[in-house]
Amino acid sequence: MVQTGGPSIMHYFSDSLKRVGRQSLACLVIAIMSFNLQAADDGYQDPNNWPRYHRLDNGWRFSPLKQINNSNVGNLKVAWIHQVGDIAMGLQATPIVIDGVIYYVGPNNNVFAVDGKTGETIWHYQPELDPIVNEVFYTNATRGVTVGHGNVYLGTLDGRFVAIDQVSGKEKWSTQVVPDQRECFGCLFSSPPQLAGDILYGGTTGGDQAQAGKIFAVNALTGEKAWTFETLLVNSKESWPGDSGRVGGGGAWMPGQYDADTDTIYIGTSNAAPDFYGKGREGDNKWAASYLAIEGKTGKLKSAHQEIPNDMYDYDSAYEGIFFKHNGKDLIAHLNKSGFVFVYEKGSLKLHNVWKFSKHVNWVDKIDPKTGKLIGRVNPKEGEEITICPYLLGARSWNHGAYNPETGLWYNNAQEACNTVTPAPTDPESLSSVAALTLGVSAIAAVAPPGDEASARLDARDPVTGEIRWSIPYKLPGYGAVMTTAGGLVFNGDAYGYVHAYDAETGKELWKFNTGSGIRAGIVSYAHKGKQYILVPSGWGSLAPGFAASAFPGINELPGGASLIAFTIE
């Protein structure tokens, strides 16, 4: 492991306290208490920080800051640049920002604490990784860290949860939660584990591999194992005939979201495996391709909805949900790869609506908006080539959307592409490589939709109905996460490396800047010492461009990189 010097984080903490007198501090405490009583989850609390993966667990990626707004965003200038030093798979993380200190992770589990004013490295940590990380399929990349309880938490490429001291950057504890990476074909943590009170939890990669998905949880203070949730009903012969569930996929590979009021973790699972070959697993394959509500303390299932029963299209449901109120109801809007958005009643996960996100959908005629029944479903057949729309990267990749409570709009990147697939059996017992996938195909390729060109766009939509307020065409798909602010802005990065600022109401472009490499990570905003910053992780990478290239020529030839760029207005 490595720790490098720089000013102590305690310097930033003590400096803040010195500026607050005793009387002011008392008033501040009362104000915070009143604020928390008034609205525990209204999206506006803790405005200066970006303390969680989506800023808050509501999934909005909304910053309440508005010093930078639609009248002055054109004056944004680079404040500083922090170089990672390793560009393998680019930069895919969403930074965490607390009290002017930025915590983020680069390729190969390189974790940094950075001064939010100057970009100076405060500390750097890298775990000693098991050599198996050089053999796995989902190599190099990590989507972030989590901060809490005085720790920076990392899910590693060799299947561990690690707690790093938030101040010193020194390792506190490390727990091997994946028992045997060879047995699960290199399943690992590509996303940051999340906090549910004193529980730290997270799922591994594994929808495309011969293993059964699991969500692991440990005590966030000690690292002691707490519970393990098996995402598949492997013992249900109705869901998984024979031993098919033992290698049925279903990994929960993206971050979950925690509702503290009800002690509920909301998290999605990936596709069933083999991805495109359903013979031998003719049941509904619960709970692959599903959205789950799990009790945080115990890991017990509270409610669930399977979005794609007997999934044979590689349509993960692992993406984030956005929590919001509509006509007095608490709702969750949840997009999956299939080209549809499922709108749930929060808690019960009873369907409120289902609407079509993608223009090109041919695997099903429609989905009943009240029951979720798939109507007019088309199943791939062994040995017969079929064109399936959307393709396996989804109508949107894993890069997240953003919801603005002031416009009521949900902003998402979208892509229109399909894949030709020839289903074929895959024998899990014959797989020898740790990186082996169980796609269940003899041939697969990304293609343009029949009778149309492959296309991409940024949409602003009503999350309940899917009605489009505005849409901006992109030449190549945007694979970075969107961010929106109370300043009436939407920020989005593109594959060429430009970060764009749009008017949140109209979609008018107000500013752009070329970062030098494509955006695959999460843009965030924070304030430090009275100044607002826009923080852009730049660095093209991940496995997605390689597959998309045959539908979007040139996407795989874009330059790599890995740098963190802060913008502000002087």
Coordinates of C-alpha atoms in Angstrom, one line a residue:
M1 CA 0.0 0.0 0.0
V2 CA 1.1 3.6 -0.5
Q3 CA 0.4 6.8 1.5
T4 CA 1.9 10.0 0.3
G5 CA 2.2 13.3 2.3
G6 CA 0.4 16.6 2.2
P7 CA -1.5 18.7 4.7
S8 CA -3.5 16.7 7.2
I9 CA -7.3 16.7 6.8
M10 CA -7.5 17.7 10.5
H11 CA -6.2 21.0 9.3
Y12 CA -9.4 21.5 7.3
F13 CA -11.6 20.4 10.2
S14 CA -10.0 22.5 12.8
D15 CA -9.8 25.5 10.5
S16 CA -13.6 25.4 10.0
L17 CA -14.2 25.1 13.8
K18 CA -12.0 28.1 14.6
R19 CA -14.2 30.3 12.3
V20 CA -17.3 29.4 14.3
G21 CA -17.9 31.1 17.7
R22 CA -19.6 29.3 20.5
Q23 CA -22.9 31.3 20.1
S24 CA -22.8 30.8 16.3
L25 CA -22.2 27.1 16.8
A26 CA -25.2 26.8 19.1
C27 CA -27.4 28.6 16.5
L28 CA -26.0 26.4 13.8
V29 CA -26.8 23.2 15.8
I30 CA -30.4 24.4 16.4
A31 CA -30.8 25.3 12.7
I32 CA -29.5 21.9 11.6
M33 CA -31.9 20.1 14.0
S34 CA -34.8 22.2 12.8
F35 CA -33.8 21.6 9.2
N36 CA -33.6 17.8 9.7
L37 CA -37.0 17.8 11.4
Q38 CA -38.5 19.8 8.6
A39 CA -37.2 17.7 5.8
A40 CA -35.0 14.6 6.1
D41 CA -35.1 13.8 2.5
D42 CA -36.1 16.8 0.5
G43 CA -32.9 16.9 -1.6
Y44 CA -31.6 20.3 -0.3
Q45 CA -29.8 19.4 2.9
D46 CA -26.1 19.6 3.2
P47 CA -25.8 21.7 0.0
N48 CA -22.1 22.4 0.1
N49 CA -21.1 18.7 0.0
W50 CA -21.5 15.7 -2.2
P51 CA -21.5 13.1 0.6
R52 CA -22.9 10.1 -1.1
Y53 CA -22.7 8.4 -4.5
H54 CA -25.8 10.2 -5.9
R55 CA -25.2 13.1 -3.5
L56 CA -28.1 11.7 -1.5
D57 CA -29.7 8.3 -1.5
N58 CA -32.7 9.7 -3.4
G59 CA -30.7 9.1 -6.6
W60 CA -31.3 12.6 -7.9
R61 CA -27.7 13.8 -8.6
F62 CA -29.0 17.3 -7.8
S63 CA -26.9 20.0 -6.3
P64 CA -28.9 22.7 -4.4
L65 CA -26.1 25.2 -5.1
K66 CA -26.8 28.1 -7.4
Q67 CA -23.9 30.5 -7.2
I68 CA -23.1 29.1 -10.7
N69 CA -26.3 29.4 -12.7
N70 CA -27.8 29.8 -16.1
S71 CA -26.9 33.5 -16.2
N72 CA -23.2 33.2 -15.5
V73 CA -22.2 29.6 -16.3
G74 CA -20.5 30.9 -19.5
N75 CA -17.8 32.4 -17.2
L76 CA -16.6 29.0 -15.9
K77 CA -12.8 28.6 -15.9
V78 CA -10.5 25.8 -14.9
A79 CA -9.5 26.1 -11.2
W80 CA -7.2 23.1 -11.0
I81 CA -6.5 19.6 -12.5
H82 CA -5.6 16.5 -10.5
Q83 CA -3.8 13.7 -12.5
V84 CA -4.4 10.1 -11.5
G85 CA -1.3 8.7 -13.0
D86 CA -3.0 5.5 -14.3
I87 CA -5.3 5.6 -17.2
A88 CA -6.3 2.0 -17.6
M89 CA -10.0 1.8 -18.3
G90 CA -10.2 5.6 -17.9
L91 CA -11.9 7.3 -14.9
Q92 CA -15.3 6.0 -14.0
A93 CA -15.8 7.2 -10.5
T94 CA -18.2 9.7 -8.9
P95 CA -16.2 11.8 -6.4
I96 CA -17.3 12.3 -2.8
V97 CA -16.8 15.8 -1.4
I98 CA -17.1 16.6 2.3
D99 CA -16.0 19.9 4.0
G100 CA -13.8 20.8 1.1
V101 CA -12.0 17.5 0.7
I102 CA -12.5 15.3 -2.3
Y103 CA -12.3 11.5 -2.1
Y104 CA -12.2 9.5 -5.3
V105 CA -10.7 6.4 -6.8
G106 CA -8.9 5.9 -10.1
P107 CA -8.0 2.7 -12.0
N108 CA -6.6 -0.3 -10.1
N109 CA -8.1 0.9 -6.7
N110 CA -5.9 4.0 -6.4
V111 CA -7.7 6.1 -3.8
F112 CA -7.0 9.8 -3.3
A113 CA -8.0 12.6 -0.9
V114 CA -7.6 15.9 -2.6
D115 CA -7.8 19.6 -1.4
G116 CA -11.0 20.9 -3.0
K117 CA -9.6 24.4 -3.4
T118 CA -6.1 23.7 -4.8
G119 CA -6.3 20.1 -6.2
E120 CA -3.3 19.2 -4.0
T121 CA -3.1 15.5 -3.0
I122 CA -3.6 15.1 0.8
W123 CA -3.1 11.4 0.8
H124 CA -3.0 8.4 -1.6
Y125 CA -3.8 4.8 -0.8
Q126 CA -3.6 1.7 -3.0
P127 CA -4.3 -1.8 -1.5
E128 CA -2.0 -4.7 -2.2
L129 CA -4.2 -6.7 -4.6
D130 CA -4.2 -10.4 -5.2
P131 CA -2.6 -11.3 -8.5
I132 CA -5.9 -12.8 -9.7
V133 CA -7.0 -9.2 -10.6
N134 CA -4.7 -9.6 -13.7
E135 CA -6.9 -12.5 -14.9
V136 CA -10.5 -11.2 -14.3
F137 CA -12.7 -9.9 -17.0
Y138 CA -13.9 -6.7 -15.3
T139 CA -10.5 -5.4 -14.7
N140 CA -9.0 -2.1 -13.5
A141 CA -12.1 0.0 -13.0
T142 CA -13.9 1.2 -9.9
R143 CA -16.9 3.6 -9.8
G144 CA -16.2 5.3 -6.5
V145 CA -15.7 5.2 -2.8
T146 CA -18.1 5.8 0.2
V147 CA -17.3 8.0 3.2
G148 CA -18.8 7.6 6.7
H149 CA -17.9 6.8 10.3
G150 CA -14.5 8.5 9.8
N151 CA -13.7 6.0 7.1
V152 CA -13.3 5.9 3.3
Y153 CA -14.7 2.6 2.1
L154 CA -13.5 0.8 -0.9
G155 CA -14.7 -2.4 -2.7
T156 CA -11.7 -4.0 -4.2
L157 CA -10.9 -5.8 -7.5
D158 CA -10.0 -8.9 -5.4
G159 CA -13.3 -9.1 -3.6
R160 CA -12.7 -7.2 -0.3
F161 CA -14.3 -4.4 1.6
V162 CA -11.6 -2.0 3.0
A163 CA -11.9 0.8 5.5
I164 CA -9.3 3.6 5.1
D165 CA -8.9 6.3 7.8
Q166 CA -10.5 9.4 6.4
V167 CA -7.9 11.7 8.0
S168 CA -4.6 9.8 7.5
G169 CA -5.3 7.6 4.5
K170 CA -4.1 4.5 6.5
E171 CA -5.9 1.2 6.2
K172 CA -8.0 0.4 9.3
W173 CA -9.4 -3.0 8.4
S174 CA -9.9 -5.3 5.4
T175 CA -12.5 -8.1 5.0
Q176 CA -12.4 -10.7 2.3
V177 CA -16.1 -11.0 1.6
V178 CA -16.0 -12.9 -1.7
P179 CA -14.9 -16.4 -0.5
D180 CA -13.2 -17.6 -3.7
Q181 CA -12.9 -15.5 -6.9
R182 CA -12.0 -18.5 -9.0
E183 CA -15.2 -20.2 -8.1
C184 CA -17.3 -17.2 -9.1
F185 CA -15.2 -16.5 -12.2
G186 CA -13.6 -13.4 -10.9
C187 CA -16.6 -11.7 -9.5
L188 CA -15.5 -8.5 -7.8
F189 CA -16.6 -5.0 -6.6
S190 CA -16.6 -2.6 -9.5
S191 CA -18.9 -0.2 -7.6
P192 CA -18.5 1.3 -4.2
P193 CA -20.2 -0.5 -1.2
Q194 CA -22.8 1.7 0.4
L195 CA -23.8 2.5 4.0
A196 CA -27.1 1.5 5.6
G197 CA -26.5 3.0 9.1
D198 CA -23.8 0.8 10.6
I199 CA -24.0 -1.7 7.8
L200 CA -21.7 -1.6 4.8
Y201 CA -23.2 -3.6 1.8
G202 CA -22.6 -4.2 -1.9
G203 CA -22.9 -6.7 -4.7
T204 CA -20.4 -8.0 -7.2
T205 CA -20.2 -8.3 -10.9
G206 CA -21.6 -11.5 -12.2
G207 CA -24.6 -11.3 -14.5
D208 CA -22.5 -12.7 -17.4
Q209 CA -20.7 -15.4 -15.5
A210 CA -21.3 -18.9 -14.2
Q211 CA -22.2 -18.0 -10.6
A212 CA -25.2 -17.0 -8.4
G213 CA -25.3 -13.4 -7.4
K214 CA -24.9 -12.3 -3.8
I215 CA -25.1 -9.0 -1.8
F216 CA -22.6 -8.9 1.0
A217 CA -22.8 -6.9 4.2
V218 CA -20.4 -6.2 7.0
N219 CA -20.3 -4.1 10.2
A220 CA -19.1 -0.7 8.9
L221 CA -17.2 0.0 12.1
T222 CA -15.3 -3.3 12.5
G223 CA -15.5 -5.1 9.1
E224 CA -17.1 -8.1 10.8
K225 CA -19.4 -10.0 8.4
A226 CA -23.1 -9.2 9.0
W227 CA -25.2 -11.0 6.4
T228 CA -25.2 -12.3 2.8
F229 CA -28.2 -12.0 0.6
E230 CA -28.5 -14.5 -2.3
T231 CA -30.2 -12.8 -5.2
L232 CA -31.4 -16.0 -6.9
L233 CA -33.9 -18.5 -5.6
V234 CA -31.6 -21.4 -6.4
N235 CA -33.6 -23.9 -4.5
S236 CA -36.9 -23.1 -6.2
K237 CA -37.3 -25.6 -9.1
E238 CA -40.2 -23.4 -10.4
S239 CA -37.8 -20.5 -10.8
W240 CA -34.6 -22.4 -11.6
P241 CA -35.1 -26.0 -12.9
G242 CA -32.4 -28.5 -12.0
D243 CA -29.1 -26.8 -10.9
S244 CA -29.5 -23.9 -13.3
G245 CA -29.7 -21.3 -10.5
R246 CA -26.2 -22.3 -9.3
V247 CA -24.8 -20.6 -12.4
G248 CA -27.7 -18.2 -13.1
G249 CA -26.0 -14.8 -12.8
G250 CA -28.0 -12.1 -11.1
G251 CA -25.2 -10.0 -9.6
A252 CA -26.2 -6.7 -8.0
W253 CA -23.2 -4.8 -9.5
M254 CA -24.4 -1.2 -9.1
P255 CA -24.7 0.8 -5.8
G256 CA -27.9 0.4 -3.8
Q257 CA -29.8 3.3 -2.2
Y258 CA -30.8 3.4 1.5
D259 CA -34.0 4.8 3.0
A260 CA -33.1 5.4 6.7
D261 CA -36.7 6.0 7.8
T262 CA -37.7 2.4 6.9
D263 CA -34.3 0.7 7.1
T264 CA -34.7 -0.3 3.5
I265 CA -32.0 -0.9 0.8
Y266 CA -33.3 -0.5 -2.7
I267 CA -31.1 -2.3 -5.2
G268 CA -31.4 -3.9 -8.7
T269 CA -30.0 -7.1 -10.0
S270 CA -28.4 -8.1 -13.3
N271 CA -29.6 -10.4 -16.1
A272 CA -30.0 -14.2 -15.8
A273 CA -27.3 -16.4 -17.3
P274 CA -26.5 -17.7 -19.8
D275 CA -27.5 -14.3 -21.2
F276 CA -29.2 -15.2 -24.5
Y277 CA -29.8 -18.9 -24.0
G278 CA -32.8 -19.9 -22.0
K279 CA -32.8 -23.7 -22.4
G280 CA -32.4 -25.5 -19.1
R281 CA -33.7 -22.5 -17.1
E282 CA -37.2 -22.3 -18.3
G283 CA -38.6 -20.8 -15.1
D284 CA -39.1 -17.2 -14.2
N285 CA -35.5 -17.0 -12.8
K286 CA -36.2 -15.0 -9.7
W287 CA -34.7 -12.6 -8.6
A288 CA -32.5 -12.0 -11.7
A289 CA -33.4 -8.8 -13.7
S290 CA -35.4 -7.5 -10.6
Y291 CA -35.7 -4.5 -8.3
L292 CA -35.5 -5.4 -4.6
A293 CA -36.2 -3.8 -1.2
I294 CA -34.1 -5.4 1.5
E295 CA -34.0 -4.7 5.3
G296 CA -30.7 -3.1 6.1
K297 CA -30.0 -4.6 9.5
T298 CA -30.9 -8.2 8.6
G299 CA -30.6 -8.6 4.9
K300 CA -34.1 -10.0 4.6
L301 CA -36.2 -9.4 1.5
K302 CA -39.1 -7.0 2.2
S303 CA -40.6 -6.6 -1.3
A304 CA -39.5 -7.2 -4.9
H305 CA -40.6 -6.9 -8.5
Q306 CA -39.1 -8.9 -11.4
E307 CA -38.9 -6.7 -14.4
I308 CA -37.8 -9.2 -17.0
P309 CA -38.9 -12.8 -16.0
N310 CA -36.8 -15.5 -17.7
D311 CA -34.6 -12.8 -19.2
M312 CA -33.0 -13.9 -22.5
Y313 CA -31.8 -10.5 -23.7
D314 CA -29.1 -9.5 -21.2
Y315 CA -31.4 -6.8 -19.7
D316 CA -30.0 -6.0 -16.3
S317 CA -32.1 -4.2 -13.8
A318 CA -29.1 -3.0 -11.8
Y319 CA -29.5 0.7 -12.4
E320 CA -30.4 3.4 -9.9
G321 CA -33.9 4.5 -9.0
I322 CA -35.0 8.1 -8.3
F323 CA -37.2 8.6 -5.3
F324 CA -39.8 11.5 -5.6
K325 CA -43.3 12.5 -4.6
H326 CA -46.2 12.7 -7.1
N327 CA -49.7 13.6 -6.2
G328 CA -49.0 12.7 -2.5
K329 CA -47.5 9.4 -3.3
D330 CA -43.8 8.4 -2.8
L331 CA -42.7 6.9 -6.1
I332 CA -39.5 5.4 -7.6
A333 CA -38.7 5.6 -11.3
H334 CA -36.3 2.8 -12.3
L335 CA -34.8 2.4 -15.8
N336 CA -33.3 -0.9 -16.9
K337 CA -31.5 -2.0 -20.1
S338 CA -34.8 -3.2 -21.8
G339 CA -35.8 0.2 -23.0
F340 CA -38.6 0.7 -20.4
V341 CA -38.9 2.6 -17.2
F342 CA -40.8 1.1 -14.3
V343 CA -42.5 3.5 -11.8
Y344 CA -43.1 2.0 -8.4
E345 CA -44.9 2.9 -5.2
K346 CA -42.0 3.2 -2.7
G347 CA -42.0 0.4 -0.1
S348 CA -44.4 -2.1 -1.7
L349 CA -42.9 -1.8 -5.2
K350 CA -46.4 -2.0 -6.6
L351 CA -46.4 -0.8 -10.1
H352 CA -47.7 2.8 -10.7
N353 CA -46.7 2.9 -14.4
V354 CA -44.4 1.5 -17.1
W355 CA -43.3 3.7 -20.0
K356 CA -41.1 3.2 -23.1
F357 CA -37.7 5.0 -22.9
S358 CA -36.2 3.6 -26.2
K359 CA -37.5 4.4 -29.6
H360 CA -36.5 1.0 -30.9
V361 CA -37.9 -1.9 -28.9
N362 CA -38.7 -5.2 -30.7
W363 CA -38.2 -7.9 -28.0
V364 CA -41.8 -7.3 -26.7
D365 CA -44.8 -5.4 -28.0
K366 CA -45.5 -3.7 -24.7
I367 CA -45.5 -4.1 -20.9
D368 CA -48.7 -3.8 -19.0
P369 CA -48.3 -0.6 -16.9
K370 CA -50.2 -2.0 -13.9
T371 CA -49.2 -5.7 -13.8
G372 CA -45.8 -5.6 -15.5
K373 CA -46.9 -8.5 -17.8
L374 CA -44.8 -8.8 -20.9
I375 CA -47.1 -8.8 -23.9
G376 CA -46.1 -10.0 -27.3
R377 CA -42.7 -11.2 -26.1
V378 CA -40.2 -12.6 -28.7
N379 CA -37.9 -15.3 -27.4
P380 CA -34.5 -16.0 -29.1
K381 CA -34.2 -19.6 -30.5
E382 CA -31.1 -21.8 -30.5
G383 CA -29.1 -21.5 -33.7
E384 CA -31.3 -18.8 -35.3
E385 CA -29.9 -15.3 -35.7
I386 CA -32.1 -12.6 -34.3
T387 CA -31.9 -8.9 -34.1
I388 CA -32.7 -7.6 -30.6
C389 CA -33.4 -4.0 -29.7
P390 CA -32.1 -2.4 -27.5
Y391 CA -28.7 -4.1 -27.4
L392 CA -26.9 -5.5 -24.4
L393 CA -25.5 -2.1 -23.3
G394 CA -29.1 -1.0 -22.9
A395 CA -31.2 1.9 -23.9
R396 CA -28.8 3.7 -21.5
S397 CA -25.6 2.3 -20.1
W398 CA -25.0 2.3 -16.3
N399 CA -24.2 6.0 -16.3
H400 CA -26.8 7.7 -14.2
G401 CA -29.5 10.2 -14.9
A402 CA -30.3 13.3 -12.8
Y403 CA -33.6 14.6 -11.4
N404 CA -34.3 18.3 -10.7
P405 CA -37.1 18.9 -8.2
E406 CA -37.5 22.5 -9.4
T407 CA -38.2 21.5 -13.0
G408 CA -39.7 18.1 -12.2
L409 CA -37.6 16.7 -15.0
W410 CA -35.4 13.6 -15.2
Y411 CA -32.4 14.0 -17.5
N412 CA -30.9 10.9 -19.1
N413 CA -28.5 9.9 -21.8
A414 CA -30.0 7.5 -24.3
Q415 CA -28.7 5.4 -27.2
E416 CA -30.5 3.6 -30.0
A417 CA -28.7 0.5 -31.1
C418 CA -29.4 -3.3 -31.4
N419 CA -27.5 -6.5 -31.5
T420 CA -27.6 -9.5 -33.8
V421 CA -27.5 -12.7 -31.7
T422 CA -27.2 -16.4 -32.5
P423 CA -28.1 -18.2 -29.2
A424 CA -26.0 -21.3 -28.4
P425 CA -25.5 -23.5 -25.3
T426 CA -22.6 -22.7 -22.9
D427 CA -21.4 -25.5 -20.6
P428 CA -20.3 -23.9 -17.3
E429 CA -18.4 -27.0 -16.4
S430 CA -16.1 -26.6 -19.4
L431 CA -15.1 -23.0 -18.5
S432 CA -11.5 -22.8 -17.3
S433 CA -10.6 -19.1 -17.5
V434 CA -11.4 -16.9 -14.6
A435 CA -12.5 -14.3 -17.2
A436 CA -14.9 -16.7 -19.0
L437 CA -18.4 -15.3 -19.8
T438 CA -21.6 -17.3 -20.2
L439 CA -23.3 -15.2 -22.9
G440 CA -25.0 -18.2 -24.5
V441 CA -24.2 -17.2 -28.0
S442 CA -22.2 -18.5 -31.0
A443 CA -22.2 -14.9 -32.5
I444 CA -23.1 -11.5 -31.4
A445 CA -22.5 -8.0 -32.8
A446 CA -23.8 -4.4 -32.2
V447 CA -25.8 -3.0 -35.2
A448 CA -27.9 -0.1 -36.1
P449 CA -31.7 -0.5 -35.6
P450 CA -33.4 -2.0 -38.6
G451 CA -34.3 0.7 -41.2
D452 CA -32.6 3.4 -39.1
E453 CA -29.2 4.7 -38.0
A454 CA -27.6 4.1 -34.6
S455 CA -28.2 7.4 -32.7
A456 CA -27.8 9.0 -29.3
R457 CA -29.3 11.8 -27.3
L458 CA -29.8 13.6 -24.0
D459 CA -33.5 13.7 -22.9
A460 CA -35.4 15.7 -20.4
R461 CA -38.5 13.8 -19.4
D462 CA -41.4 13.6 -16.9
P463 CA -40.4 10.6 -14.7
V464 CA -44.0 9.5 -14.2
T465 CA -45.2 9.5 -17.8
G466 CA -42.1 9.7 -19.9
E467 CA -43.3 12.8 -21.7
I468 CA -40.3 14.5 -23.4
R469 CA -39.7 18.2 -22.5
W470 CA -36.6 18.5 -24.7
S471 CA -34.0 16.3 -26.4
I472 CA -30.5 17.0 -27.8
P473 CA -29.0 14.7 -30.4
Y474 CA -25.4 13.4 -29.9
K475 CA -23.2 11.9 -32.5
L476 CA -22.0 9.2 -30.1
P477 CA -23.6 8.0 -26.9
G478 CA -23.0 9.9 -23.7
Y479 CA -21.5 7.4 -21.2
G480 CA -21.1 9.8 -18.3
A481 CA -23.6 10.5 -15.5
V482 CA -25.7 13.6 -15.7
M483 CA -25.8 16.3 -12.9
T484 CA -28.3 19.1 -12.4
T485 CA -28.4 22.1 -10.0
A486 CA -30.7 24.6 -8.4
G487 CA -28.9 27.1 -10.6
G488 CA -31.2 26.0 -13.5
L489 CA -28.4 23.9 -15.1
V490 CA -27.8 20.4 -16.5
F491 CA -24.2 19.2 -16.9
N492 CA -23.4 16.3 -19.2
G493 CA -20.2 15.0 -20.7
D494 CA -19.8 13.4 -24.1
A495 CA -17.5 10.7 -25.7
Y496 CA -15.2 13.3 -27.3
G497 CA -14.4 14.9 -23.9
Y498 CA -16.6 17.9 -24.0
V499 CA -18.5 18.8 -20.8
H500 CA -21.7 20.7 -21.6
A501 CA -23.9 23.0 -19.5
Y502 CA -27.5 23.3 -20.6
D503 CA -30.5 25.3 -19.4
A504 CA -32.5 22.9 -17.3
E505 CA -35.9 24.2 -18.6
T506 CA -35.1 24.6 -22.3
G507 CA -32.1 22.4 -23.1
K508 CA -30.3 25.4 -24.6
E509 CA -26.5 25.0 -24.5
L510 CA -24.9 27.7 -22.4
W511 CA -21.2 26.5 -22.1
K512 CA -18.9 23.7 -23.1
F513 CA -15.3 22.8 -22.5
N514 CA -13.0 20.2 -24.0
T515 CA -11.4 18.1 -21.3
G516 CA -9.2 16.1 -23.7
S517 CA -10.7 12.7 -23.1
G518 CA -14.3 11.3 -23.0
I519 CA -16.5 11.4 -19.9
R520 CA -17.4 8.1 -18.3
A521 CA -17.8 9.2 -14.7
G522 CA -20.1 11.3 -12.5
I523 CA -19.9 15.1 -12.6
V524 CA -20.5 16.7 -9.1
S525 CA -20.7 20.1 -7.5
Y526 CA -19.6 21.4 -4.1
A527 CA -18.8 24.7 -2.3
H528 CA -15.8 25.5 -0.3
K529 CA -15.0 28.8 1.5
G530 CA -17.9 30.5 -0.2
K531 CA -17.1 29.4 -3.7
Q532 CA -19.0 26.8 -5.8
Y533 CA -17.1 24.3 -8.0
I534 CA -18.1 22.0 -10.8
L535 CA -16.0 18.8 -10.7
V536 CA -15.5 16.8 -13.8
P537 CA -13.7 13.4 -13.9
S538 CA -12.4 13.0 -17.4
G539 CA -11.0 9.8 -18.9
W540 CA -12.4 7.6 -21.6
G541 CA -12.6 3.9 -20.9
S542 CA -14.6 0.8 -19.8
L543 CA -15.6 -2.2 -21.8
A544 CA -18.7 -0.6 -23.3
P545 CA -17.0 1.3 -26.2
G546 CA -15.4 -1.8 -27.5
F547 CA -18.8 -3.5 -28.0
A548 CA -20.6 -0.4 -29.2
A549 CA -18.0 0.3 -31.9
S550 CA -19.6 -1.7 -34.7
A551 CA -22.8 0.3 -34.3
F552 CA -21.0 3.6 -33.6
P553 CA -17.9 3.8 -35.8
G554 CA -15.0 5.7 -34.2
I555 CA -16.1 5.3 -30.6
N556 CA -13.3 2.8 -29.8
E557 CA -10.6 5.1 -31.2
L558 CA -11.1 8.0 -28.8
P559 CA -8.1 8.9 -26.6
G560 CA -7.9 7.6 -23.0
G561 CA -7.1 9.6 -20.0
A562 CA -7.7 10.0 -16.3
S563 CA -7.9 13.4 -14.7
L564 CA -10.1 15.3 -12.2
I565 CA -10.9 18.9 -13.4
A566 CA -12.4 21.5 -11.2
F567 CA -14.2 24.6 -12.6
T568 CA -15.3 27.8 -10.9
I569 CA -16.1 31.4 -11.6
E570 CA -13.5 33.9 -10.4

